[in-house]
mmCIF file with all atom_site columns, C-alpha atoms and ligand atoms in Angstrom:
data_model
loop_
_atom_site.group_PDB
_atom_site.id
_atom_site.type_symbol
_atom_site.label_atom_id
_atom_site.label_alt_id
_atom_site.label_comp_id
_atom_site.label_asym_id
_atom_site.label_entity_id
_atom_site.label_seq_id
_atom_site.pdbx_PDB_ins_code
_atom_site.Cartn_x
_atom_site.Cartn_y
_atom_site.Cartn_z
_atom_site.occupancy
_atom_site.B_iso_or_equiv
_atom_site.pdbx_formal_charge
_atom_site.auth_seq_id
_atom_site.auth_comp_id
_atom_site.auth_asym_id
_atom_site.auth_atom_id
_atom_site.pdbx_PDB_model_num
ATOM   1   C  CA  . MET A 1 1   ? 3.686   2.384   -5.531  1.00 62.00 ? 28  MET A CA  1
ATOM   2   C  CA  . LYS A 1 2   ? 7.390   3.031   -5.570  1.00 74.00 ? 29  LYS A CA  1
ATOM   3   C  CA  . LEU A 1 3   ? 8.761   6.533   -5.138  1.00 85.00 ? 30  LEU A CA  1
ATOM   4   C  CA  . LEU A 1 4   ? 12.211  8.027   -5.623  1.00 93.00 ? 31  LEU A CA  1
ATOM   5   C  CA  . LEU A 1 5   ? 12.950  10.794  -3.166  1.00 96.00 ? 32  LEU A CA  1
ATOM   6   C  CA  . VAL A 1 6   ? 15.739  13.114  -4.307  1.00 98.00 ? 33  VAL A CA  1
ATOM   7   C  CA  . GLU A 1 7   ? 16.722  15.357  -1.417  1.00 97.00 ? 34  GLU A CA  1
ATOM   8   C  CA  . ASP A 1 8   ? 20.206  16.261  -0.183  1.00 97.00 ? 35  ASP A CA  1
ATOM   9   C  CA  . GLU A 1 9   ? 19.230  17.398  3.312   1.00 97.00 ? 36  GLU A CA  1
ATOM   10  C  CA  . GLU A 1 10  ? 19.530  14.133  5.160   1.00 96.00 ? 37  GLU A CA  1
ATOM   11  C  CA  . LEU A 1 11  ? 17.251  14.912  8.075   1.00 96.00 ? 38  LEU A CA  1
ATOM   12  C  CA  . LEU A 1 12  ? 14.491  16.129  5.796   1.00 96.00 ? 39  LEU A CA  1
ATOM   13  C  CA  . SER A 1 13  ? 14.944  13.160  3.502   1.00 96.00 ? 40  SER A CA  1
ATOM   14  C  CA  . ARG A 1 14  ? 14.742  10.758  6.401   1.00 94.00 ? 41  ARG A CA  1
ATOM   15  C  CA  . SER A 1 15  ? 11.610  12.325  7.802   1.00 96.00 ? 42  SER A CA  1
ATOM   16  C  CA  . ILE A 1 16  ? 9.816   12.410  4.422   1.00 96.00 ? 43  ILE A CA  1
ATOM   17  C  CA  . ALA A 1 17  ? 10.836  8.825   3.661   1.00 91.00 ? 44  ALA A CA  1
ATOM   18  C  CA  . LYS A 1 18  ? 9.694   7.653   7.071   1.00 90.00 ? 45  LYS A CA  1
ATOM   19  C  CA  . GLY A 1 19  ? 6.333   9.352   6.698   1.00 89.00 ? 46  GLY A CA  1
ATOM   20  C  CA  . LEU A 1 20  ? 5.765   7.923   3.242   1.00 85.00 ? 47  LEU A CA  1
ATOM   21  C  CA  . ARG A 1 21  ? 6.798   4.402   4.232   1.00 76.00 ? 48  ARG A CA  1
ATOM   22  C  CA  . LYS A 1 22  ? 4.401   4.585   7.127   1.00 75.00 ? 49  LYS A CA  1
ATOM   23  C  CA  . ARG A 1 23  ? 1.671   5.259   4.595   1.00 67.00 ? 50  ARG A CA  1
ATOM   24  C  CA  . GLY A 1 24  ? 2.642   2.147   2.672   1.00 57.00 ? 51  GLY A CA  1
ATOM   25  C  CA  . TYR A 1 25  ? 4.802   3.522   -0.135  1.00 70.00 ? 52  TYR A CA  1
ATOM   26  C  CA  . ALA A 1 26  ? 8.102   2.016   -1.102  1.00 70.00 ? 53  ALA A CA  1
ATOM   27  C  CA  . VAL A 1 27  ? 10.705  4.793   -1.023  1.00 81.00 ? 54  VAL A CA  1
ATOM   28  C  CA  . ASP A 1 28  ? 14.247  4.938   -2.418  1.00 87.00 ? 55  ASP A CA  1
ATOM   29  C  CA  . CYS A 1 29  ? 16.399  7.916   -1.514  1.00 93.00 ? 56  CYS A CA  1
ATOM   30  C  CA  . ALA A 1 30  ? 18.979  9.723   -3.632  1.00 95.00 ? 57  ALA A CA  1
ATOM   31  C  CA  . TYR A 1 31  ? 21.086  12.515  -2.148  1.00 96.00 ? 58  TYR A CA  1
ATOM   32  C  CA  . ASP A 1 32  ? 22.440  14.254  -5.239  1.00 97.00 ? 59  ASP A CA  1
ATOM   33  C  CA  . GLY A 1 33  ? 21.513  14.710  -8.896  1.00 98.00 ? 60  GLY A CA  1
ATOM   34  C  CA  . GLU A 1 34  ? 23.828  12.039  -10.243 1.00 97.00 ? 61  GLU A CA  1
ATOM   35  C  CA  . GLU A 1 35  ? 22.632  9.441   -7.771  1.00 96.00 ? 62  GLU A CA  1
ATOM   36  C  CA  . ALA A 1 36  ? 19.072  10.345  -8.743  1.00 97.00 ? 63  ALA A CA  1
ATOM   37  C  CA  . LEU A 1 37  ? 19.735  9.549   -12.416 1.00 97.00 ? 64  LEU A CA  1
ATOM   38  C  CA  . GLU A 1 38  ? 21.591  6.396   -11.473 1.00 94.00 ? 65  GLU A CA  1
ATOM   39  C  CA  . ARG A 1 39  ? 18.717  5.059   -9.404  1.00 90.00 ? 66  ARG A CA  1
ATOM   40  C  CA  . TYR A 1 40  ? 16.230  6.157   -12.004 1.00 92.00 ? 67  TYR A CA  1
ATOM   41  C  CA  . GLY A 1 41  ? 18.147  4.110   -14.581 1.00 90.00 ? 68  GLY A CA  1
ATOM   42  C  CA  . LEU A 1 42  ? 18.048  1.008   -12.412 1.00 84.00 ? 69  LEU A CA  1
ATOM   43  C  CA  . ASN A 1 43  ? 14.497  1.019   -11.109 1.00 75.00 ? 70  ASN A CA  1
ATOM   44  C  CA  . ASN A 1 44  ? 10.959  1.522   -12.201 1.00 72.00 ? 71  ASN A CA  1
ATOM   45  C  CA  . TYR A 1 45  ? 9.412   4.321   -10.190 1.00 79.00 ? 72  TYR A CA  1
ATOM   46  C  CA  . ASP A 1 46  ? 5.818   5.455   -10.120 1.00 79.00 ? 73  ASP A CA  1
ATOM   47  C  CA  . LEU A 1 47  ? 6.780   8.910   -8.991  1.00 90.00 ? 74  LEU A CA  1
ATOM   48  C  CA  . MET A 1 48  ? 9.820   11.066  -8.256  1.00 96.00 ? 75  MET A CA  1
ATOM   49  C  CA  . ILE A 1 49  ? 9.990   13.757  -5.584  1.00 98.00 ? 76  ILE A CA  1
ATOM   50  C  CA  . LEU A 1 50  ? 12.705  16.129  -6.715  1.00 97.00 ? 77  LEU A CA  1
ATOM   51  C  CA  . ASP A 1 51  ? 14.542  18.862  -4.846  1.00 96.00 ? 78  ASP A CA  1
ATOM   52  C  CA  . LEU A 1 52  ? 16.143  21.532  -7.080  1.00 95.00 ? 79  LEU A CA  1
ATOM   53  C  CA  . ASN A 1 53  ? 19.204  22.708  -5.141  1.00 94.00 ? 80  ASN A CA  1
ATOM   54  C  CA  . LEU A 1 54  ? 21.252  19.518  -5.271  1.00 97.00 ? 81  LEU A CA  1
ATOM   55  C  CA  . PRO A 1 55  ? 24.968  18.708  -5.245  1.00 97.00 ? 82  PRO A CA  1
ATOM   56  C  CA  . LYS A 1 56  ? 26.682  17.459  -8.432  1.00 97.00 ? 83  LYS A CA  1
ATOM   57  C  CA  . LEU A 1 57  ? 23.710  18.001  -10.738 1.00 96.00 ? 84  LEU A CA  1
ATOM   58  C  CA  . ASP A 1 58  ? 20.930  20.534  -10.284 1.00 95.00 ? 85  ASP A CA  1
ATOM   59  C  CA  . GLY A 1 59  ? 17.374  19.185  -9.992  1.00 96.00 ? 86  GLY A CA  1
ATOM   60  C  CA  . MET A 1 60  ? 16.271  21.040  -13.122 1.00 95.00 ? 87  MET A CA  1
ATOM   61  C  CA  . GLU A 1 61  ? 19.045  19.271  -15.075 1.00 96.00 ? 88  GLU A CA  1
ATOM   62  C  CA  . VAL A 1 62  ? 17.921  15.937  -13.648 1.00 97.00 ? 89  VAL A CA  1
ATOM   63  C  CA  . LEU A 1 63  ? 14.396  16.662  -14.838 1.00 96.00 ? 90  LEU A CA  1
ATOM   64  C  CA  . ARG A 1 64  ? 15.591  17.670  -18.321 1.00 96.00 ? 91  ARG A CA  1
ATOM   65  C  CA  . LYS A 1 65  ? 17.623  14.489  -18.684 1.00 96.00 ? 92  LYS A CA  1
ATOM   66  C  CA  . ILE A 1 66  ? 14.680  12.323  -17.633 1.00 96.00 ? 93  ILE A CA  1
ATOM   67  C  CA  . ARG A 1 67  ? 12.278  14.106  -19.962 1.00 95.00 ? 94  ARG A CA  1
ATOM   68  C  CA  . GLU A 1 68  ? 14.555  13.468  -22.966 1.00 94.00 ? 95  GLU A CA  1
ATOM   69  C  CA  . ASN A 1 69  ? 13.292  9.882   -23.042 1.00 90.00 ? 96  ASN A CA  1
ATOM   70  C  CA  . ASP A 1 70  ? 10.551  9.592   -20.496 1.00 93.00 ? 97  ASP A CA  1
ATOM   71  C  CA  . PRO A 1 71  ? 7.438   11.744  -20.753 1.00 90.00 ? 98  PRO A CA  1
ATOM   72  C  CA  . ASP A 1 72  ? 5.462   9.539   -18.365 1.00 87.00 ? 99  ASP A CA  1
ATOM   73  C  CA  . LEU A 1 73  ? 7.266   9.489   -15.032 1.00 91.00 ? 100 LEU A CA  1
ATOM   74  C  CA  . ARG A 1 74  ? 5.371   11.606  -12.514 1.00 93.00 ? 101 ARG A CA  1
ATOM   75  C  CA  . VAL A 1 75  ? 7.697   14.241  -11.091 1.00 96.00 ? 102 VAL A CA  1
ATOM   76  C  CA  . LEU A 1 76  ? 6.838   16.430  -8.138  1.00 97.00 ? 103 LEU A CA  1
ATOM   77  C  CA  . ILE A 1 77  ? 9.317   19.236  -7.511  1.00 96.00 ? 104 ILE A CA  1
ATOM   78  C  CA  . LEU A 1 78  ? 9.828   19.973  -3.829  1.00 96.00 ? 105 LEU A CA  1
ATOM   79  C  CA  . SER A 1 79  ? 11.937  23.082  -3.554  1.00 93.00 ? 106 SER A CA  1
ATOM   80  C  CA  . ALA A 1 80  ? 12.830  26.069  -1.428  1.00 91.00 ? 107 ALA A CA  1
ATOM   81  C  CA  . ARG A 1 81  ? 12.871  28.112  -4.642  1.00 86.00 ? 108 ARG A CA  1
ATOM   82  C  CA  . SER A 1 82  ? 9.516   29.737  -4.278  1.00 83.00 ? 109 SER A CA  1
ATOM   83  C  CA  . GLY A 1 83  ? 9.647   32.321  -7.066  1.00 86.00 ? 110 GLY A CA  1
ATOM   84  C  CA  . VAL A 1 84  ? 6.977   32.255  -9.732  1.00 87.00 ? 111 VAL A CA  1
ATOM   85  C  CA  . CYS A 1 85  ? 9.750   32.005  -12.352 1.00 86.00 ? 112 CYS A CA  1
ATOM   86  C  CA  . ASP A 1 86  ? 11.106  28.835  -10.771 1.00 87.00 ? 113 ASP A CA  1
ATOM   87  C  CA  . LYS A 1 87  ? 7.660   27.288  -10.664 1.00 87.00 ? 114 LYS A CA  1
ATOM   88  C  CA  . ILE A 1 88  ? 7.008   28.183  -14.289 1.00 89.00 ? 115 ILE A CA  1
ATOM   89  C  CA  . THR A 1 89  ? 10.382  26.820  -15.369 1.00 89.00 ? 116 THR A CA  1
ATOM   90  C  CA  . GLY A 1 90  ? 9.784   23.636  -13.405 1.00 88.00 ? 117 GLY A CA  1
ATOM   91  C  CA  . LEU A 1 91  ? 6.392   23.075  -14.955 1.00 88.00 ? 118 LEU A CA  1
ATOM   92  C  CA  . ASP A 1 92  ? 7.633   24.015  -18.436 1.00 88.00 ? 119 ASP A CA  1
ATOM   93  C  CA  . GLU A 1 93  ? 10.470  21.520  -18.106 1.00 89.00 ? 120 GLU A CA  1
ATOM   94  C  CA  . GLY A 1 94  ? 7.883   18.838  -17.497 1.00 90.00 ? 121 GLY A CA  1
ATOM   95  C  CA  . SER A 1 95  ? 7.307   18.478  -13.787 1.00 91.00 ? 122 SER A CA  1
ATOM   96  C  CA  . ASN A 1 96  ? 3.757   17.441  -12.950 1.00 93.00 ? 123 ASN A CA  1
ATOM   97  C  CA  . ASP A 1 97  ? 3.523   19.427  -9.771  1.00 95.00 ? 124 ASP A CA  1
ATOM   98  C  CA  . TYR A 1 98  ? 5.521   21.911  -7.689  1.00 95.00 ? 125 TYR A CA  1
ATOM   99  C  CA  . LEU A 1 99  ? 5.463   22.218  -3.919  1.00 95.00 ? 126 LEU A CA  1
ATOM   100 C  CA  . THR A 1 100 ? 7.394   24.899  -2.034  1.00 94.00 ? 127 THR A CA  1
ATOM   101 C  CA  . LYS A 1 101 ? 9.356   24.335  1.174   1.00 94.00 ? 128 LYS A CA  1
ATOM   102 C  CA  . PRO A 1 102 ? 8.452   24.557  3.963   1.00 93.00 ? 129 PRO A CA  1
ATOM   103 C  CA  . PHE A 1 103 ? 5.498   22.317  3.301   1.00 95.00 ? 130 PHE A CA  1
ATOM   104 C  CA  . ASP A 1 104 ? 2.919   20.358  5.181   1.00 95.00 ? 131 ASP A CA  1
ATOM   105 C  CA  . PHE A 1 105 ? 3.435   16.596  5.020   1.00 94.00 ? 132 PHE A CA  1
ATOM   106 C  CA  . ALA A 1 106 ? -0.268  15.970  4.568   1.00 90.00 ? 133 ALA A CA  1
ATOM   107 C  CA  . GLU A 1 107 ? -0.251  18.239  1.537   1.00 93.00 ? 134 GLU A CA  1
ATOM   108 C  CA  . LEU A 1 108 ? 2.778   16.495  0.045   1.00 95.00 ? 135 LEU A CA  1
ATOM   109 C  CA  . GLU A 1 109 ? 1.059   13.184  0.494   1.00 87.00 ? 136 GLU A CA  1
ATOM   110 C  CA  . ALA A 1 110 ? -2.194  14.476  -0.972  1.00 84.00 ? 137 ALA A CA  1
ATOM   111 C  CA  . ARG A 1 111 ? -0.351  15.684  -4.068  1.00 90.00 ? 138 ARG A CA  1
ATOM   112 C  CA  . ILE A 1 112 ? 1.440   12.358  -4.449  1.00 87.00 ? 139 ILE A CA  1
ATOM   113 C  CA  . ARG A 1 113 ? -1.855  10.516  -4.200  1.00 76.00 ? 140 ARG A CA  1
ATOM   114 C  CA  . SER A 1 114 ? -3.356  12.804  -6.782  1.00 78.00 ? 141 SER A CA  1
ATOM   115 C  CA  . LEU A 1 115 ? -0.482  12.236  -9.237  1.00 87.00 ? 142 LEU A CA  1
ATOM   116 C  CA  . LEU A 1 116 ? -0.582  8.479   -8.737  1.00 77.00 ? 143 LEU A CA  1
ATOM   117 C  CA  . ARG A 1 117 ? -4.315  8.410   -9.327  1.00 68.00 ? 144 ARG A CA  1
ATOM   118 C  CA  . GLN A 1 118 ? -3.870  10.299  -12.565 1.00 75.00 ? 145 GLN A CA  1
ATOM   119 C  CA  . GLU A 1 119 ? -1.280  7.745   -13.539 1.00 64.00 ? 146 GLU A CA  1
ATOM   120 C  CA  . LEU A 1 120 ? -3.560  4.814   -12.851 1.00 61.00 ? 147 LEU A CA  1
ATOM   121 C  CA  . ARG A 1 121 ? -6.280  6.383   -14.953 1.00 54.00 ? 148 ARG A CA  1
ATOM   122 C  CA  . THR A 1 122 ? -4.126  7.177   -17.932 1.00 47.00 ? 149 THR A CA  1
ATOM   123 C  CA  . ARG A 1 123 ? -1.511  4.457   -18.060 1.00 53.00 ? 150 ARG A CA  1
ATOM   124 C  CA  . ASP A 1 124 ? -2.413  1.483   -20.179 1.00 47.00 ? 151 ASP A CA  1
ATOM   125 C  CA  . VAL A 1 125 ? -1.145  -1.354  -18.026 1.00 58.00 ? 152 VAL A CA  1
ATOM   126 C  CA  . ASN A 1 126 ? -2.284  -4.705  -16.812 1.00 80.00 ? 153 ASN A CA  1
ATOM   127 C  CA  . LEU A 1 127 ? -2.352  -5.226  -13.091 1.00 85.00 ? 154 LEU A CA  1
ATOM   128 C  CA  . VAL A 1 128 ? -1.533  -8.823  -12.239 1.00 89.00 ? 155 VAL A CA  1
ATOM   129 C  CA  . CYS A 1 129 ? -1.994  -10.684 -8.970  1.00 90.00 ? 156 CYS A CA  1
ATOM   130 C  CA  . GLY A 1 130 ? -1.638  -14.477 -9.075  1.00 89.00 ? 157 GLY A CA  1
ATOM   131 C  CA  . GLY A 1 131 ? -4.179  -15.753 -11.592 1.00 91.00 ? 158 GLY A CA  1
ATOM   132 C  CA  . LEU A 1 132 ? -5.970  -12.423 -11.782 1.00 94.00 ? 159 LEU A CA  1
ATOM   133 C  CA  . ARG A 1 133 ? -5.337  -9.805  -14.433 1.00 93.00 ? 160 ARG A CA  1
ATOM   134 C  CA  . ALA A 1 134 ? -7.010  -6.413  -14.561 1.00 89.00 ? 161 ALA A CA  1
ATOM   135 C  CA  . ASP A 1 135 ? -6.793  -4.595  -17.866 1.00 82.00 ? 162 ASP A CA  1
ATOM   136 C  CA  . THR A 1 136 ? -7.064  -1.001  -16.665 1.00 69.00 ? 163 THR A CA  1
ATOM   137 C  CA  . ALA A 1 137 ? -7.532  0.361   -20.177 1.00 60.00 ? 164 ALA A CA  1
ATOM   138 C  CA  . ALA A 1 138 ? -10.434 -1.935  -21.066 1.00 69.00 ? 165 ALA A CA  1
ATOM   139 C  CA  . ARG A 1 139 ? -11.534 -2.092  -17.436 1.00 72.00 ? 166 ARG A CA  1
ATOM   140 C  CA  . MET A 1 140 ? -11.892 -5.854  -17.667 1.00 88.00 ? 167 MET A CA  1
ATOM   141 C  CA  . VAL A 1 141 ? -10.822 -8.528  -15.237 1.00 95.00 ? 168 VAL A CA  1
ATOM   142 C  CA  . PHE A 1 142 ? -9.665  -12.019 -16.164 1.00 96.00 ? 169 PHE A CA  1
ATOM   143 C  CA  . TRP A 1 143 ? -9.117  -15.108 -14.069 1.00 95.00 ? 170 TRP A CA  1
ATOM   144 C  CA  . ARG A 1 144 ? -6.580  -17.268 -15.923 1.00 93.00 ? 171 ARG A CA  1
ATOM   145 C  CA  . GLU A 1 145 ? -7.633  -15.396 -19.082 1.00 89.00 ? 172 GLU A CA  1
ATOM   146 C  CA  . GLU A 1 146 ? -11.362 -16.076 -18.572 1.00 93.00 ? 173 GLU A CA  1
ATOM   147 C  CA  . PRO A 1 147 ? -13.297 -12.805 -18.304 1.00 95.00 ? 174 PRO A CA  1
ATOM   148 C  CA  . VAL A 1 148 ? -14.983 -12.079 -14.969 1.00 96.00 ? 175 VAL A CA  1
ATOM   149 C  CA  . GLU A 1 149 ? -18.172 -10.027 -15.066 1.00 95.00 ? 176 GLU A CA  1
ATOM   150 C  CA  . LEU A 1 150 ? -17.917 -7.209  -12.551 1.00 92.00 ? 177 LEU A CA  1
ATOM   151 C  CA  . THR A 1 151 ? -19.884 -4.043  -11.959 1.00 87.00 ? 178 THR A CA  1
ATOM   152 C  CA  . LYS A 1 152 ? -18.034 -0.747  -12.394 1.00 78.00 ? 179 LYS A CA  1
ATOM   153 C  CA  . LYS A 1 153 ? -17.796 -0.307  -8.652  1.00 81.00 ? 180 LYS A CA  1
ATOM   154 C  CA  . GLU A 1 154 ? -16.472 -3.821  -8.106  1.00 90.00 ? 181 GLU A CA  1
ATOM   155 C  CA  . PHE A 1 155 ? -13.869 -3.267  -10.797 1.00 85.00 ? 182 PHE A CA  1
ATOM   156 C  CA  . SER A 1 156 ? -12.717 -0.006  -9.218  1.00 80.00 ? 183 SER A CA  1
ATOM   157 C  CA  . ILE A 1 157 ? -12.305 -1.627  -5.802  1.00 89.00 ? 184 ILE A CA  1
ATOM   158 C  CA  . LEU A 1 158 ? -10.372 -4.539  -7.272  1.00 92.00 ? 185 LEU A CA  1
ATOM   159 C  CA  . GLU A 1 159 ? -8.237  -2.248  -9.434  1.00 84.00 ? 186 GLU A CA  1
ATOM   160 C  CA  . TYR A 1 160 ? -7.217  -0.215  -6.426  1.00 85.00 ? 187 TYR A CA  1
ATOM   161 C  CA  . LEU A 1 161 ? -6.491  -3.317  -4.357  1.00 93.00 ? 188 LEU A CA  1
ATOM   162 C  CA  . MET A 1 162 ? -4.407  -4.800  -7.172  1.00 91.00 ? 189 MET A CA  1
ATOM   163 C  CA  . ALA A 1 163 ? -2.574  -1.550  -7.837  1.00 87.00 ? 190 ALA A CA  1
ATOM   164 C  CA  . HIS A 1 164 ? -1.621  -1.493  -4.176  1.00 86.00 ? 191 HIS A CA  1
ATOM   165 C  CA  . GLN A 1 165 ? -1.315  -5.209  -3.502  1.00 88.00 ? 192 GLN A CA  1
ATOM   166 C  CA  . GLU A 1 166 ? 1.876   -4.753  -1.414  1.00 85.00 ? 193 GLU A CA  1
ATOM   167 C  CA  . ARG A 1 167 ? -0.012  -3.184  1.463   1.00 90.00 ? 194 ARG A CA  1
ATOM   168 C  CA  . ILE A 1 168 ? -3.166  -3.308  3.537   1.00 94.00 ? 195 ILE A CA  1
ATOM   169 C  CA  . LEU A 1 169 ? -5.811  -0.801  2.503   1.00 93.00 ? 196 LEU A CA  1
ATOM   170 C  CA  . SER A 1 170 ? -8.210  0.601   5.032   1.00 91.00 ? 197 SER A CA  1
ATOM   171 C  CA  . GLN A 1 171 ? -11.873 0.816   4.200   1.00 88.00 ? 198 GLN A CA  1
ATOM   172 C  CA  . GLU A 1 172 ? -11.539 4.615   4.380   1.00 80.00 ? 199 GLU A CA  1
ATOM   173 C  CA  . GLU A 1 173 ? -8.760  4.689   1.815   1.00 78.00 ? 200 GLU A CA  1
ATOM   174 C  CA  . LEU A 1 174 ? -10.604 2.385   -0.559  1.00 83.00 ? 201 LEU A CA  1
ATOM   175 C  CA  . ILE A 1 175 ? -13.689 4.535   -0.254  1.00 78.00 ? 202 ILE A CA  1
ATOM   176 C  CA  . GLU A 1 176 ? -11.674 7.706   -0.786  1.00 67.00 ? 203 GLU A CA  1
ATOM   177 C  CA  . HIS A 1 177 ? -10.114 6.340   -3.966  1.00 62.00 ? 204 HIS A CA  1
ATOM   178 C  CA  . VAL A 1 178 ? -13.048 4.457   -5.408  1.00 67.00 ? 205 VAL A CA  1
ATOM   179 C  CA  . TRP A 1 179 ? -15.963 6.753   -4.658  1.00 64.00 ? 206 TRP A CA  1
ATOM   180 C  CA  . ASP A 1 180 ? -16.024 10.394  -5.654  1.00 51.00 ? 207 ASP A CA  1
ATOM   181 C  CA  . SER A 1 181 ? -16.149 12.965  -2.902  1.00 42.00 ? 208 SER A CA  1
ATOM   182 C  CA  . GLU A 1 182 ? -19.726 13.889  -3.699  1.00 44.00 ? 209 GLU A CA  1
ATOM   183 C  CA  . ALA A 1 183 ? -20.930 10.348  -3.047  1.00 54.00 ? 210 ALA A CA  1
ATOM   184 C  CA  . ASP A 1 184 ? -23.222 9.863   -0.104  1.00 57.00 ? 211 ASP A CA  1
ATOM   185 C  CA  . LEU A 1 185 ? -21.807 6.605   1.058   1.00 60.00 ? 212 LEU A CA  1
ATOM   186 C  CA  . PHE A 1 186 ? -22.556 4.518   4.093   1.00 60.00 ? 213 PHE A CA  1
ATOM   187 C  CA  . SER A 1 187 ? -20.141 1.828   5.159   1.00 57.00 ? 214 SER A CA  1
ATOM   188 C  CA  . ASN A 1 188 ? -22.708 -0.922  4.608   1.00 63.00 ? 215 ASN A CA  1
ATOM   189 C  CA  . SER A 1 189 ? -22.822 0.071   0.954   1.00 85.00 ? 216 SER A CA  1
ATOM   190 C  CA  . PHE A 1 190 ? -19.051 -0.458  0.785   1.00 85.00 ? 217 PHE A CA  1
ATOM   191 C  CA  . ARG A 1 191 ? -19.469 -3.836  2.495   1.00 88.00 ? 218 ARG A CA  1
ATOM   192 C  CA  . PHE A 1 192 ? -22.175 -4.766  0.045   1.00 91.00 ? 219 PHE A CA  1
ATOM   193 C  CA  . HIS A 1 193 ? -19.888 -4.094  -2.936  1.00 91.00 ? 220 HIS A CA  1
ATOM   194 C  CA  . ILE A 1 194 ? -16.855 -5.843  -1.510  1.00 93.00 ? 221 ILE A CA  1
ATOM   195 C  CA  . SER A 1 195 ? -18.879 -8.880  -0.490  1.00 94.00 ? 222 SER A CA  1
ATOM   196 C  CA  . SER A 1 196 ? -20.397 -9.146  -3.947  1.00 95.00 ? 223 SER A CA  1
ATOM   197 C  CA  . LEU A 1 197 ? -16.923 -8.785  -5.505  1.00 96.00 ? 224 LEU A CA  1
ATOM   198 C  CA  . ARG A 1 198 ? -15.594 -11.552 -3.281  1.00 95.00 ? 225 ARG A CA  1
ATOM   199 C  CA  . LYS A 1 199 ? -18.408 -13.904 -4.223  1.00 95.00 ? 226 LYS A CA  1
ATOM   200 C  CA  . LYS A 1 200 ? -17.748 -13.396 -7.934  1.00 96.00 ? 227 LYS A CA  1
ATOM   201 C  CA  . LEU A 1 201 ? -14.011 -13.963 -7.531  1.00 95.00 ? 228 LEU A CA  1
ATOM   202 C  CA  . ALA A 1 202 ? -14.626 -17.091 -5.438  1.00 94.00 ? 229 ALA A CA  1
ATOM   203 C  CA  . ALA A 1 203 ? -17.000 -18.430 -8.086  1.00 94.00 ? 230 ALA A CA  1
ATOM   204 C  CA  . VAL A 1 204 ? -14.467 -18.149 -10.934 1.00 92.00 ? 231 VAL A CA  1
ATOM   205 C  CA  . SER A 1 205 ? -11.318 -19.032 -9.029  1.00 90.00 ? 232 SER A CA  1
ATOM   206 C  CA  . GLY A 1 206 ? -12.626 -21.669 -6.651  1.00 88.00 ? 233 GLY A CA  1
ATOM   207 C  CA  . SER A 1 207 ? -10.476 -19.965 -4.045  1.00 82.00 ? 234 SER A CA  1
ATOM   208 C  CA  . ALA A 1 208 ? -12.370 -19.002 -0.916  1.00 75.00 ? 235 ALA A CA  1
ATOM   209 C  CA  . ASP A 1 209 ? -10.947 -15.546 -0.553  1.00 84.00 ? 236 ASP A CA  1
ATOM   210 C  CA  . LEU A 1 210 ? -8.701  -13.698 -2.968  1.00 92.00 ? 237 LEU A CA  1
ATOM   211 C  CA  . ILE A 1 211 ? -9.296  -10.540 -0.952  1.00 94.00 ? 238 ILE A CA  1
ATOM   212 C  CA  . VAL A 1 212 ? -8.019  -10.957 2.588   1.00 94.00 ? 239 VAL A CA  1
ATOM   213 C  CA  . THR A 1 213 ? -9.545  -9.108  5.527   1.00 93.00 ? 240 THR A CA  1
ATOM   214 C  CA  . VAL A 1 214 ? -6.925  -7.963  8.006   1.00 93.00 ? 241 VAL A CA  1
ATOM   215 C  CA  . ARG A 1 215 ? -8.893  -7.449  11.168  1.00 92.00 ? 242 ARG A CA  1
ATOM   216 C  CA  . GLY A 1 216 ? -8.766  -3.895  12.455  1.00 92.00 ? 243 GLY A CA  1
ATOM   217 C  CA  . HIS A 1 217 ? -6.749  -2.715  9.452   1.00 93.00 ? 244 HIS A CA  1
ATOM   218 C  CA  . GLY A 1 218 ? -8.552  -3.371  6.222   1.00 94.00 ? 245 GLY A CA  1
ATOM   219 C  CA  . TYR A 1 219 ? -8.054  -5.427  3.102   1.00 96.00 ? 246 TYR A CA  1
ATOM   220 C  CA  . ARG A 1 220 ? -5.343  -6.751  0.846   1.00 95.00 ? 247 ARG A CA  1
ATOM   221 C  CA  . MET A 1 221 ? -4.991  -9.119  -2.073  1.00 94.00 ? 248 MET A CA  1
ATOM   222 C  CA  . LYS A 1 222 ? -4.100  -12.720 -1.269  1.00 91.00 ? 249 LYS A CA  1
ATOM   223 C  CA  . ARG A 1 223 ? -0.505  -13.442 -2.217  1.00 83.00 ? 250 ARG A CA  1
ATOM   224 C  CA  . GLU A 1 224 ? 0.427   -16.165 -4.702  1.00 75.00 ? 251 GLU A CA  1
ATOM   225 C  CA  . GLY A 1 225 ? 0.633   -19.512 -2.912  1.00 73.00 ? 252 GLY A CA  1
ATOM   226 C  CA  . GLU A 1 226 ? -0.551  -18.038 0.386   1.00 76.00 ? 253 GLU A CA  1
ATOM   227 C  CA  . THR A 1 227 ? -2.857  -20.164 2.508   1.00 69.00 ? 254 THR A CA  1
ATOM   228 C  CA  . ILE A 1 228 ? -5.149  -18.484 4.963   1.00 62.00 ? 255 ILE A CA  1
HETATM 229 CA CA1 . CA  B 2 .   ? 18.591  20.896  -1.409  1.00 83.36 ? 306 CA  B CA1 1
#
């Protein structure tokens, strides 16, 4: 997932960006409102973190300009303006969430995750990885356009892996995003599902392992042309 961080305080920007990159996100930084719109025009972001007090163009103006044409981009306002009025204005102008400074990094990250999950659920897109295509609207998987029969759980694991194919996913993260918090899950149940998913993918693709185990870290999708 690619994020645009709009924050004029350089130290804060650097520390947020560093923390997010460490968690596997791709992060671009903009330091004023105009730069934010410029970068937004050039790239496809999954989410924007937006400060309000910005040089050149105020964050609220940036949000208004984006919302003129783009109702879908997830925008999380991160601002020192803590008044109820500011929050209401921010939400009315179309931000998806509002977090007040000072904030806890873990909370920022939790809110980002939550917004990205909502996006994955609602956005009608195909996730593609080599010969695999996951239609997230129909919840169907195809190998070179041949349908692959998967259980709901197998689909959810694969969807999450494909949506995040640029990084390694720990078993904990996959469980957190694929199982609901009420689920009474033991790790062997997770292993059972992932092993069954792998067998089905191997059967249709003839490729030994489309899901790579990275020892001590977790799992990732095999890259196009990669030999293991
Ligand atoms: Ca600021």
